[in-house]
Amino acid sequence: MYRIDSKINTNEKEFLENKESFLKLLKEFKTIQAQVCKGGSEMAVKKHKQRGKLLARERIDLLIDEGTSFLELSSLAAYEQNNNEFPSAGIVTGIGIVHGRETVIIANDATVKGGTYMKETIKKHIRAQEIALENNLPCVYMVDSGGAFLPEQATVFPDKFHFGRFFFNQAQLSANGIPQIAIVMGSCTAGGAYVPAMSDETIIVRNQGTIFIGGPPLVKAATGEEVSAEELGGAEVHTSISGVADHIAENDQHALMICRNIFKTLKKPEKQCLDVKEIEEPFFDPNELYGLAPVNLKKPVQMRQIIARIVDASKMHEFKAEYAPTIITGFAHIYGFPVGIIANNGVIFSETALKATHFIELCAQRKIPIVFLQNITGFIVGKEYEHKGIARDGAKMVHAVATANVPKFTVVVGGSFGAGNYAMAGRAYEPRLLFMWPNAKISVMGGEQAANVLLTVKKEQLHAQAKKLSSAQEEALRKEILDKYNQEGSAYYSTSRLWDDGIIDPIHTRKYLALGISMSLNKKFPEPKFGVFRM
Ligand code: COA
């Protein structure tokens, strides 16, 4: 393995300008994230604390092993939707280490609309369960929720991937031997009552947790019976009368301790073995990523230099270095874990797709996780390339990405446009984790290209009717499309809708990838199995 050559001049004007623009973006991201992580309104937080309850993120900190960090996912979910009334979509999800075991944690934030579920809350909960299933990780549910956000019932209740899916998933996860543990730390109403009831083991906090299918107001309306919440479904009822919960806790801290004790009894997973080396920091400073990250997508990107600031010792064993240079493929290490890197270095031609396909086969054969670094405008277009079968060769790459039986991880470091998104393990290709840098952009094509395509179509339509657009009309239409693409293509728009698992600071890319690879080892990688490649 050779150290990647780097002749970056960090005092050069271009580098410094890029760094300055990037740091502005990063500051904006960090400000938004800090605000969102405060949870609900000050009043709601105060009320929550007065009840003797810990905040969702405080609960998580107490559950995970001391000295370890929590990999929080999609903290900006629901950002700039519903008048920003659902910070983090009212739920905190992520991966933490509990008794040495990577664990999916799903914690309602009761300071946000009573911890109720709107559509992104549902998506986040289900995405976390999907991660648990793919990687064989136990789940801890910290329940403190009023159930469905009733004004939006049509977007959270009936569909396949709505509220009902939580319980389907719990049954499937449990059937796969993946432990399901619930801690009832507040309200747990209606459908929500099934979270603890469907769990393998359930803890409930005295005078704080409640579980019922219908709360006191509903019972009164339905039957006329008057009953307090505690009498109807409090901790004592469920641990000594109904049997819906298994352990009673005196407070949040005690409940978390009982949960940690449960982890001592769990069966250890059979791990996938990788040839792990000693960790080496990159030789070139990851802080230099700020000067290299593609802020202006029109400028060429030095992708090899980006790789050099992500991988151990900045070393890579490059594969087909001289061939099809618009994609970089090579073996490297991240925090000692072996990885196959696939990074865009221009548009995808036929030979680019074939090189990547060959490399994916190598990774699948050798059982090495693949890291995709996306900065892709798409596949090459034009008569010459269609005739040579770009669709046929592109399909091979898409096949290989879809069926590669090793964990895939995707980081969108720049643009992610068109079918390039698919070929480079976009969300639909089930990478175990997908992150965006704050400068990243994602859409079916760039705004300018979309504006040109739509204007051409419009002009042809009008031409057929012997009409034409005035230049003012043309400009107005162009602007409308550009504005729409700019807004919908931003990393914030994506992360708000869970098209990714979160926006990250580039210098933490290696850490996030390493945590992801480590969690993926909880499930053995299957043998390689590919379908029919169009030759
Ligand atoms: N749908 C929509 N909004 C809800 C809600 C629900 N199911 N449950 C609570 N909220 C909202 C409240 O309107 C309030 O909104 P606001 O901050 O804009 O005023 C906020 O959540 C907090 O509710 P509040 O009752 O003040 O908080 P609390 O901590 O005292 O109680 C609950 C929280 C969840 C225990 C209580 O609100 C409740 O019982 N909700 C109804 C639960 C229910 O019956 N769900 C059925 C779902 S199928």
Coordinates of C-alpha atoms and ligand atoms in Angstrom, one line a residue:
M1 CA 0.0 0.0 0.0
Y2 CA 1.4 3.4 -1.0
R3 CA 0.9 6.8 0.6
I4 CA -1.2 8.9 -1.8
D5 CA 0.9 11.7 -3.2
S6 CA -0.2 15.2 -2.1
K7 CA 1.1 18.5 -3.4
I8 CA -1.7 20.7 -2.0
N9 CA -0.6 24.2 -1.1
T10 CA -2.8 25.2 1.8
N11 CA -1.7 28.8 1.4
E12 CA -3.0 29.0 -2.1
K13 CA -5.8 31.5 -2.8
E14 CA -8.2 28.9 -4.2
F15 CA -7.7 26.6 -1.2
L16 CA -8.2 29.4 1.3
E17 CA -11.3 30.7 -0.5
N18 CA -12.8 27.2 -0.6
K19 CA -12.0 26.8 3.1
E20 CA -13.6 30.1 4.0
S21 CA -16.8 29.3 2.1
F22 CA -16.9 25.8 3.6
L23 CA -16.4 27.0 7.2
K24 CA -19.4 29.3 6.8
L25 CA -21.5 26.3 5.7
L26 CA -20.1 24.3 8.7
K27 CA -20.9 27.0 11.2
E28 CA -24.5 27.3 9.9
F29 CA -24.9 23.5 10.2
K30 CA -23.5 23.4 13.8
T31 CA -25.7 26.3 14.8
I32 CA -28.8 24.6 13.5
Q33 CA -27.8 21.3 15.0
A34 CA -27.1 22.8 18.5
Q35 CA -30.5 24.5 18.4
V36 CA -32.4 21.4 17.3
C37 CA -30.7 19.2 20.0
K38 CA -32.1 21.4 22.7
G39 CA -35.4 19.6 22.0
G40 CA -38.8 21.3 22.6
S41 CA -39.6 24.8 24.0
E42 CA -37.9 26.1 27.2
M43 CA -41.2 25.7 28.9
A44 CA -41.7 22.1 27.8
V45 CA -38.2 21.3 28.9
K46 CA -38.8 22.9 32.3
K47 CA -42.0 21.0 32.8
H48 CA -40.3 17.8 31.9
K49 CA -37.5 18.3 34.4
Q50 CA -39.9 19.4 37.1
R51 CA -41.5 15.9 36.8
G52 CA -38.1 14.4 37.8
K53 CA -37.5 13.1 34.3
L54 CA -34.3 13.2 32.3
L55 CA -34.2 14.5 28.8
A56 CA -34.0 12.0 25.9
R57 CA -30.3 12.6 25.2
E58 CA -29.4 12.6 29.0
R59 CA -31.1 9.2 29.2
I60 CA -29.1 7.9 26.3
D61 CA -25.8 9.2 27.9
L62 CA -26.6 7.3 31.1
L63 CA -27.4 4.0 29.2
I64 CA -24.3 3.8 27.1
D65 CA -20.9 2.7 28.4
E66 CA -18.8 5.4 30.0
G67 CA -16.2 6.9 27.7
T68 CA -18.0 5.8 24.5
S69 CA -19.9 8.2 22.2
F70 CA -23.4 7.9 20.8
L71 CA -23.7 7.9 17.0
E72 CA -26.8 10.0 16.6
L73 CA -28.7 9.7 13.4
S74 CA -30.8 12.2 11.4
S75 CA -30.7 14.9 14.1
L76 CA -32.1 17.4 11.6
A77 CA -35.1 15.2 10.7
A78 CA -38.2 17.4 10.0
Y79 CA -36.0 20.5 9.9
E80 CA -37.9 23.4 8.2
Q81 CA -41.1 21.3 8.1
N82 CA -44.3 21.9 10.2
N83 CA -43.1 25.4 11.2
N84 CA -40.0 23.7 12.8
E85 CA -42.3 22.5 15.6
F86 CA -40.7 19.0 15.6
P87 CA -36.9 19.4 16.4
S88 CA -35.2 16.1 15.5
A89 CA -38.8 15.0 14.6
G90 CA -39.3 14.5 18.4
I91 CA -37.3 11.3 18.6
V92 CA -33.6 10.6 19.2
T93 CA -32.2 7.6 17.4
G94 CA -28.7 6.2 16.9
I95 CA -26.2 3.6 17.9
G96 CA -24.5 3.4 21.3
I97 CA -22.4 0.8 23.1
V98 CA -24.2 -0.9 26.0
H99 CA -22.0 -3.5 27.9
G100 CA -19.7 -3.6 25.0
R101 CA -22.5 -4.3 22.5
E102 CA -23.5 -1.9 19.7
T103 CA -27.2 -1.2 20.3
V104 CA -29.9 0.7 18.5
I105 CA -31.5 3.3 20.8
I106 CA -34.8 4.8 20.0
A107 CA -35.8 7.5 22.6
N108 CA -39.0 9.7 22.4
D109 CA -38.5 13.3 23.2
A110 CA -41.6 14.2 25.3
T111 CA -40.7 17.9 25.2
V112 CA -41.6 17.9 21.5
K113 CA -45.4 17.8 21.2
G114 CA -45.7 15.2 23.9
G115 CA -43.3 12.9 22.0
T116 CA -46.0 12.2 19.4
Y117 CA -45.3 10.8 16.0
M118 CA -45.5 12.9 12.8
K119 CA -44.4 11.4 9.5
E120 CA -40.6 11.9 10.0
T121 CA -40.8 10.6 13.5
I122 CA -42.2 7.4 12.1
K123 CA -39.6 7.3 9.4
K124 CA -36.8 7.7 11.9
H125 CA -38.2 5.0 14.2
I126 CA -38.5 2.5 11.3
R127 CA -35.1 3.4 9.9
A128 CA -33.5 2.7 13.3
Q129 CA -35.2 -0.7 13.4
E130 CA -34.0 -1.4 9.8
I131 CA -30.4 -0.7 11.0
A132 CA -31.0 -3.1 13.9
L133 CA -32.2 -5.9 11.5
E134 CA -29.4 -5.4 8.9
N135 CA -26.6 -5.4 11.5
N136 CA -28.1 -7.7 14.2
L137 CA -28.2 -5.0 16.9
P138 CA -30.3 -5.2 20.0
C139 CA -32.9 -2.4 20.4
V140 CA -33.7 -0.3 23.4
Y141 CA -36.9 1.8 23.2
M142 CA -37.1 4.6 25.7
V143 CA -40.8 5.3 25.6
D144 CA -42.3 8.7 26.5
S145 CA -44.9 9.4 23.9
G146 CA -48.5 10.4 23.3
G147 CA -48.6 8.1 20.2
A148 CA -49.8 9.4 16.9
F149 CA -49.8 13.2 16.2
L150 CA -53.5 13.2 15.8
P151 CA -53.9 16.2 13.4
E152 CA -51.7 14.2 10.9
Q153 CA -53.2 10.8 11.4
A154 CA -53.5 10.2 7.6
T155 CA -49.7 10.4 7.2
V156 CA -48.8 8.3 10.2
F157 CA -51.4 5.6 10.8
P158 CA -52.5 3.3 8.0
D159 CA -49.8 2.7 5.4
K160 CA -47.2 -0.1 5.2
F161 CA -44.4 1.9 6.7
H162 CA -46.5 3.8 9.2
F163 CA -47.1 3.2 12.9
G164 CA -48.1 -0.4 12.6
R165 CA -44.7 -1.2 11.1
F166 CA -43.0 -0.7 14.5
F167 CA -44.7 -3.7 16.0
F168 CA -44.3 -5.8 12.9
N169 CA -40.6 -5.0 13.0
Q170 CA -40.4 -5.8 16.7
A171 CA -41.9 -9.2 16.1
Q172 CA -39.5 -9.8 13.1
L173 CA -36.4 -8.6 15.1
S174 CA -37.3 -10.8 18.1
A175 CA -37.9 -13.8 15.8
N176 CA -34.4 -13.2 14.4
G177 CA -33.0 -13.4 18.0
I178 CA -32.4 -9.7 18.2
P179 CA -33.2 -8.5 21.7
Q180 CA -36.0 -6.0 22.1
I181 CA -36.1 -4.0 25.4
A182 CA -38.5 -1.3 26.3
I183 CA -38.1 1.3 29.2
V184 CA -41.4 3.0 29.8
M185 CA -40.4 6.4 31.1
G186 CA -43.6 8.4 30.5
S187 CA -46.8 8.1 28.5
C188 CA -47.3 5.1 26.3
T189 CA -50.7 5.4 24.8
A190 CA -52.9 3.6 22.3
G191 CA -50.8 2.0 19.5
G192 CA -47.8 3.0 21.5
A193 CA -48.7 0.6 24.2
Y194 CA -47.6 -2.2 21.9
V195 CA -44.0 -1.1 22.0
P196 CA -43.5 -2.4 25.6
A197 CA -46.0 -5.2 25.1
M198 CA -44.2 -6.5 22.0
S199 CA -40.7 -6.3 23.7
D200 CA -38.8 -9.2 25.0
E201 CA -38.3 -7.5 28.4
T202 CA -39.9 -4.3 29.7
I203 CA -39.0 -1.9 32.5
I204 CA -41.5 0.8 33.8
V205 CA -40.8 3.8 36.1
R206 CA -43.0 4.1 39.2
N207 CA -45.4 7.1 39.3
Q208 CA -44.2 8.1 35.8
G209 CA -44.6 5.4 33.2
T210 CA -48.1 4.5 32.0
I211 CA -49.3 2.0 29.4
F212 CA -52.8 1.9 28.2
I213 CA -54.7 1.2 24.9
G214 CA -57.1 4.1 25.8
G215 CA -56.3 6.8 28.3
P216 CA -58.6 8.0 31.1
P217 CA -60.5 10.6 28.9
L218 CA -61.2 8.0 26.3
V219 CA -62.3 5.4 28.9
K220 CA -64.7 8.0 30.4
A221 CA -66.1 8.8 27.0
A222 CA -66.5 5.2 25.9
T223 CA -67.7 3.5 29.1
G224 CA -68.4 6.3 31.7
E225 CA -65.8 4.7 34.0
E226 CA -63.7 7.3 35.9
V227 CA -60.2 6.2 36.6
S228 CA -56.8 7.8 37.1
A229 CA -53.9 7.2 34.7
E230 CA -51.9 5.4 37.5
E231 CA -54.9 3.1 38.4
L232 CA -55.5 2.4 34.7
G233 CA -52.0 1.5 33.6
G234 CA -49.3 2.7 36.0
A235 CA -46.1 0.8 36.9
E236 CA -47.6 -1.1 39.8
V237 CA -50.6 -2.2 37.8
H238 CA -48.4 -3.5 35.0
T239 CA -45.7 -5.2 37.1
S240 CA -48.0 -6.8 39.6
I241 CA -51.5 -7.2 38.1
S242 CA -51.5 -7.2 34.2
G243 CA -48.0 -8.5 33.5
V244 CA -47.5 -6.1 30.6
A245 CA -44.2 -5.0 32.1
D246 CA -41.5 -7.0 33.9
H247 CA -39.4 -4.7 36.1
I248 CA -40.4 -1.7 38.2
A249 CA -37.9 1.2 38.6
E250 CA -37.9 4.0 41.0
N251 CA -36.8 6.7 38.6
D252 CA -35.1 7.1 35.2
Q253 CA -31.6 6.4 36.5
H254 CA -32.7 3.1 38.1
A255 CA -34.6 2.1 35.0
L256 CA -31.4 2.6 32.9
M257 CA -29.4 0.6 35.4
I258 CA -31.9 -2.3 35.1
C259 CA -31.6 -2.1 31.4
R260 CA -27.9 -2.4 31.6
N261 CA -28.3 -5.4 33.8
I262 CA -30.5 -7.0 31.2
F263 CA -27.7 -6.6 28.7
K264 CA -25.4 -8.8 30.9
T265 CA -27.8 -11.7 30.2
L266 CA -27.9 -11.4 26.4
K267 CA -26.3 -13.9 24.1
K268 CA -23.2 -12.7 22.3
P269 CA -23.5 -12.4 18.5
E270 CA -21.3 -14.4 16.2
K271 CA -19.2 -11.7 14.7
Q272 CA -17.8 -11.3 11.2
C273 CA -14.0 -11.5 11.3
L274 CA -12.0 -8.9 9.4
D275 CA -8.3 -8.6 9.1
V276 CA -8.0 -5.5 11.3
K277 CA -4.7 -3.6 11.5
E278 CA -3.5 -1.1 14.0
I279 CA -5.2 2.3 13.7
E280 CA -3.2 5.0 12.1
E281 CA -4.3 8.6 11.7
P282 CA -4.2 10.0 8.1
F283 CA -0.7 11.3 7.2
F284 CA -2.3 14.4 5.7
D285 CA -4.4 16.5 8.0
P286 CA -8.2 15.8 7.8
N287 CA -8.7 19.6 8.6
E288 CA -7.5 20.2 5.1
L289 CA -10.8 18.6 3.9
Y290 CA -12.3 22.1 4.5
G291 CA -10.2 23.5 1.7
L292 CA -10.9 20.5 -0.6
A293 CA -14.6 19.8 -0.1
P294 CA -16.5 20.7 -3.3
V295 CA -18.4 23.9 -2.3
N296 CA -18.6 25.0 -6.0
L297 CA -19.7 21.9 -7.9
K298 CA -18.5 23.4 -11.2
K299 CA -14.9 23.3 -10.1
P300 CA -12.9 20.0 -10.6
V301 CA -12.4 18.1 -7.4
Q302 CA -9.2 16.4 -6.2
M303 CA -10.8 13.2 -5.1
R304 CA -7.6 11.4 -4.4
Q305 CA -6.7 14.2 -2.0
I306 CA -10.0 13.8 -0.2
I307 CA -9.4 10.0 0.2
A308 CA -5.9 10.8 1.5
R309 CA -7.4 12.7 4.4
I310 CA -9.9 10.0 5.3
V311 CA -8.0 6.7 5.2
D312 CA -5.4 5.4 7.7
A313 CA -1.8 6.7 7.1
S314 CA -3.2 8.3 3.8
K315 CA -2.4 4.9 2.2
M316 CA -4.2 3.1 -0.6
H317 CA -3.6 0.1 -2.8
E318 CA -5.2 1.6 -5.9
F319 CA -6.8 -0.8 -8.4
K320 CA -6.6 0.1 -12.2
A321 CA -5.0 3.4 -11.3
E322 CA -4.3 4.3 -15.0
Y323 CA -7.6 2.9 -16.4
A324 CA -10.9 4.8 -16.5
P325 CA -9.7 7.7 -14.5
T326 CA -13.1 9.1 -13.8
I327 CA -13.5 6.7 -10.9
I328 CA -11.0 5.8 -8.2
T329 CA -11.0 2.3 -6.8
G330 CA -8.7 1.0 -4.2
F331 CA -8.2 -0.9 -0.9
A332 CA -7.3 1.1 2.2
H333 CA -8.0 1.0 6.0
I334 CA -10.1 3.2 8.2
Y335 CA -9.5 2.9 12.0
G336 CA -7.7 -0.4 11.1
F337 CA -10.7 -1.9 9.2
P338 CA -10.0 -2.9 5.6
V339 CA -12.3 -1.1 3.1
G340 CA -12.7 -0.9 -0.6
I341 CA -13.0 2.7 -1.7
I342 CA -15.0 3.8 -4.8
A343 CA -14.9 7.5 -5.4
N344 CA -16.1 9.6 -8.4
N345 CA -13.5 11.6 -10.3
G346 CA -15.7 12.7 -13.1
V347 CA -18.7 11.4 -15.1
I348 CA -19.3 7.7 -15.5
F349 CA -18.4 6.2 -18.9
S350 CA -18.7 2.6 -20.0
E351 CA -15.2 1.7 -18.9
T352 CA -15.7 3.6 -15.6
A353 CA -18.8 1.4 -14.8
L354 CA -16.9 -1.8 -15.7
K355 CA -13.9 -0.9 -13.6
A356 CA -16.2 -0.2 -10.6
T357 CA -18.2 -3.5 -11.2
H358 CA -14.9 -5.5 -11.3
F359 CA -13.8 -3.8 -8.1
I360 CA -17.1 -4.5 -6.3
E361 CA -16.7 -8.2 -7.2
L362 CA -13.3 -8.2 -5.6
C363 CA -14.7 -6.7 -2.4
A364 CA -17.6 -9.2 -2.3
Q365 CA -15.2 -12.1 -2.9
R366 CA -12.7 -10.8 -0.2
K367 CA -15.5 -9.8 2.2
I368 CA -14.3 -6.3 2.5
P369 CA -16.9 -3.5 3.2
I370 CA -17.2 -0.9 0.5
V371 CA -17.1 2.9 1.0
F372 CA -18.7 5.0 -1.7
L373 CA -17.6 8.6 -1.9
Q374 CA -20.1 10.3 -4.1
N375 CA -19.5 13.4 -6.2
I376 CA -21.3 12.5 -9.4
T377 CA -23.0 14.5 -12.1
G378 CA -24.3 11.3 -13.8
F379 CA -23.6 9.0 -16.7
I380 CA -22.2 10.3 -19.9
V381 CA -24.8 11.2 -22.5
G382 CA -24.7 11.4 -26.4
K383 CA -25.2 9.3 -29.5
E384 CA -21.7 7.8 -29.4
Y385 CA -22.1 6.6 -25.9
E386 CA -25.6 5.3 -26.3
H387 CA -24.5 3.3 -29.3
K388 CA -21.6 1.8 -27.4
G389 CA -24.1 0.7 -24.7
I390 CA -23.6 3.0 -21.8
A391 CA -27.0 1.8 -20.4
R392 CA -25.7 -1.8 -20.6
D393 CA -22.5 -1.1 -18.8
G394 CA -24.2 1.2 -16.3
A395 CA -26.6 -1.6 -15.6
K396 CA -23.8 -3.9 -14.7
M397 CA -22.5 -1.4 -12.1
V398 CA -26.0 -0.9 -10.7
H399 CA -26.5 -4.7 -10.5
A400 CA -23.2 -5.1 -8.7
V401 CA -23.9 -2.3 -6.2
A402 CA -27.4 -3.7 -5.5
T403 CA -26.3 -7.3 -4.9
A404 CA -22.8 -6.9 -3.3
N405 CA -23.1 -9.0 -0.2
V406 CA -20.8 -6.8 1.9
P407 CA -21.8 -3.8 4.0
K408 CA -21.8 -0.6 2.0
F409 CA -21.4 2.9 3.3
T410 CA -22.0 6.1 1.3
V411 CA -20.8 9.6 1.9
V412 CA -22.1 12.3 -0.4
V413 CA -19.1 14.7 -0.4
G414 CA -20.3 16.9 -3.3
G415 CA -23.0 16.4 -5.9
S416 CA -25.3 13.4 -6.2
F417 CA -27.2 13.6 -9.5
G418 CA -29.2 11.4 -11.7
A419 CA -28.5 7.6 -12.1
G420 CA -25.0 8.3 -10.7
N421 CA -26.7 8.4 -7.3
Y422 CA -28.0 4.9 -7.9
A423 CA -24.7 3.5 -9.2
M424 CA -22.9 4.9 -6.3
A425 CA -25.0 3.3 -3.6
G426 CA -27.6 6.0 -3.0
R427 CA -30.4 5.4 -0.4
A428 CA -32.3 2.9 -2.6
Y429 CA -29.2 0.6 -2.7
E430 CA -29.3 0.1 1.1
P431 CA -25.9 1.3 2.2
R432 CA -25.8 0.5 6.0
L433 CA -25.3 4.2 6.6
L434 CA -25.5 7.2 4.3
F435 CA -24.1 10.6 5.3
M436 CA -24.0 14.0 3.6
W437 CA -21.4 16.7 4.0
P438 CA -23.0 20.1 4.6
N439 CA -22.1 21.3 1.1
A440 CA -23.6 18.2 -0.6
K441 CA -26.4 18.5 -3.2
I442 CA -28.8 15.8 -4.3
S443 CA -31.3 15.8 -7.2
V444 CA -32.3 14.1 -10.4
M445 CA -30.1 16.5 -12.3
G446 CA -28.5 19.9 -11.6
G447 CA -30.8 22.9 -11.5
E448 CA -29.4 24.5 -14.7
Q449 CA -29.7 21.2 -16.6
A450 CA -33.3 20.8 -15.4
A451 CA -34.1 24.3 -16.4
N452 CA -32.6 23.8 -19.9
V453 CA -34.5 20.5 -20.3
L454 CA -37.8 21.9 -19.2
L455 CA -37.4 25.1 -21.3
T456 CA -36.5 23.0 -24.4
V457 CA -39.7 20.8 -23.9
K458 CA -41.8 23.9 -23.3
K459 CA -40.5 25.7 -26.4
E460 CA -41.1 22.6 -28.6
Q461 CA -44.7 22.4 -27.2
L462 CA -45.3 26.1 -28.0
H463 CA -43.6 25.8 -31.4
A464 CA -46.1 23.1 -32.4
Q465 CA -48.8 25.6 -31.6
A466 CA -47.0 28.3 -33.5
K467 CA -46.4 30.2 -30.3
K468 CA -43.2 31.1 -28.4
L469 CA -42.0 32.3 -25.0
S470 CA -41.0 35.9 -24.6
S471 CA -37.5 36.3 -23.1
A472 CA -39.0 37.6 -19.9
Q473 CA -41.2 34.5 -19.7
E474 CA -38.2 32.3 -20.4
E475 CA -36.2 34.0 -17.6
A476 CA -39.1 33.7 -15.1
L477 CA -39.5 30.0 -15.9
R478 CA -35.7 29.4 -15.6
K479 CA -35.6 31.2 -12.3
E480 CA -38.5 29.2 -10.9
I481 CA -36.9 25.9 -11.8
L482 CA -33.5 27.0 -10.5
D483 CA -34.9 28.2 -7.2
K484 CA -36.9 25.0 -6.7
Y485 CA -33.8 22.8 -7.5
N486 CA -31.6 24.8 -5.2
Q487 CA -34.0 24.4 -2.3
E488 CA -34.9 20.8 -2.9
G489 CA -31.3 19.8 -3.7
S490 CA -29.8 21.0 -0.4
A491 CA -28.4 18.7 2.2
Y492 CA -30.9 20.1 4.7
Y493 CA -33.9 19.3 2.5
S494 CA -32.5 15.7 2.1
T495 CA -31.8 15.2 5.8
S496 CA -35.1 16.7 6.9
R497 CA -36.8 13.9 4.9
L498 CA -34.5 11.1 5.9
W499 CA -33.0 10.5 2.5
D500 CA -29.8 10.1 4.5
D501 CA -28.7 9.3 8.0
G502 CA -27.4 12.8 8.8
I503 CA -25.2 15.6 7.8
I504 CA -21.6 15.3 9.2
D505 CA -18.5 17.4 9.6
P506 CA -16.0 16.1 7.0
I507 CA -13.3 15.7 9.6
H508 CA -15.4 13.1 11.4
T509 CA -16.0 11.1 8.2
R510 CA -13.5 8.4 9.3
K511 CA -14.9 8.1 12.7
Y512 CA -18.5 7.7 11.4
L513 CA -17.4 5.1 8.9
A514 CA -15.4 3.2 11.5
L515 CA -18.4 3.1 13.8
G516 CA -20.6 1.9 10.9
I517 CA -18.1 -0.9 9.9
S518 CA -17.8 -2.0 13.6
M519 CA -21.6 -2.3 13.9
S520 CA -21.8 -4.2 10.6
L521 CA -19.6 -6.9 12.0
N522 CA -22.4 -8.1 14.3
K523 CA -23.8 -10.0 11.4
K524 CA -21.7 -12.4 9.3
F525 CA -21.4 -11.3 5.7
P526 CA -23.1 -13.8 3.3
E527 CA -21.3 -15.5 0.4
P528 CA -21.2 -13.4 -2.8
K529 CA -24.2 -13.9 -5.1
F530 CA -24.7 -11.8 -8.2
G531 CA -27.5 -11.9 -10.8
V532 CA -27.3 -11.8 -14.6
F533 CA -25.1 -9.0 -15.9
R534 CA -26.1 -7.8 -19.4
M535 CA -22.9 -8.5 -21.5
Ligands
COA1 N1 -51.7 14.5 19.0 C1 -51.3 15.8 18.7 N2 -50.8 16.6 19.7 C2 -50.6 16.1 20.9 C3 -51.0 14.8 21.2 C4 -51.5 14.0 20.2 N3 -51.8 12.7 20.4 N4 -50.7 14.6 22.5 C5 -50.1 15.7 23.0 N5 -50.1 16.6 22.0 C6 -49.6 18.0 22.0 C7 -50.4 19.0 22.9 O1 -51.4 19.5 22.2 C8 -49.3 20.0 23.3 O2 -49.1 20.8 22.2 P1 -48.5 22.3 22.4 O3 -47.1 22.2 22.9 O4 -48.5 22.9 21.0 O5 -49.5 23.0 23.3 C9 -48.0 19.1 23.5 O6 -48.3 17.9 22.7 C10 -47.8 18.7 24.9 O7 -48.9 18.1 25.4 P2 -49.3 18.3 27.0 O8 -50.6 17.6 27.2 O9 -49.2 19.7 27.4 O10 -48.1 17.6 27.7 P3 -48.0 16.6 28.9 O11 -46.5 16.3 29.0 O12 -48.7 17.1 30.0 O13 -48.7 15.3 28.4 C11 -49.3 13.4 27.0 C12 -48.3 14.5 27.3 C13 -48.8 12.8 25.7 C14 -49.3 12.4 28.1 C15 -50.7 14.0 26.8 O14 -50.7 15.2 26.0 C16 -51.7 13.1 26.2 O15 -52.3 12.3 26.9 N6 -52.0 13.1 24.9 C17 -53.0 12.3 24.2 C18 -52.5 11.0 24.0 C19 -53.4 10.1 23.2 O16 -54.5 10.0 23.5 N7 -52.9 9.7 22.0 C20 -53.7 8.8 21.2 C21 -52.8 8.6 20.0 S1 -53.5 7.3 19.0

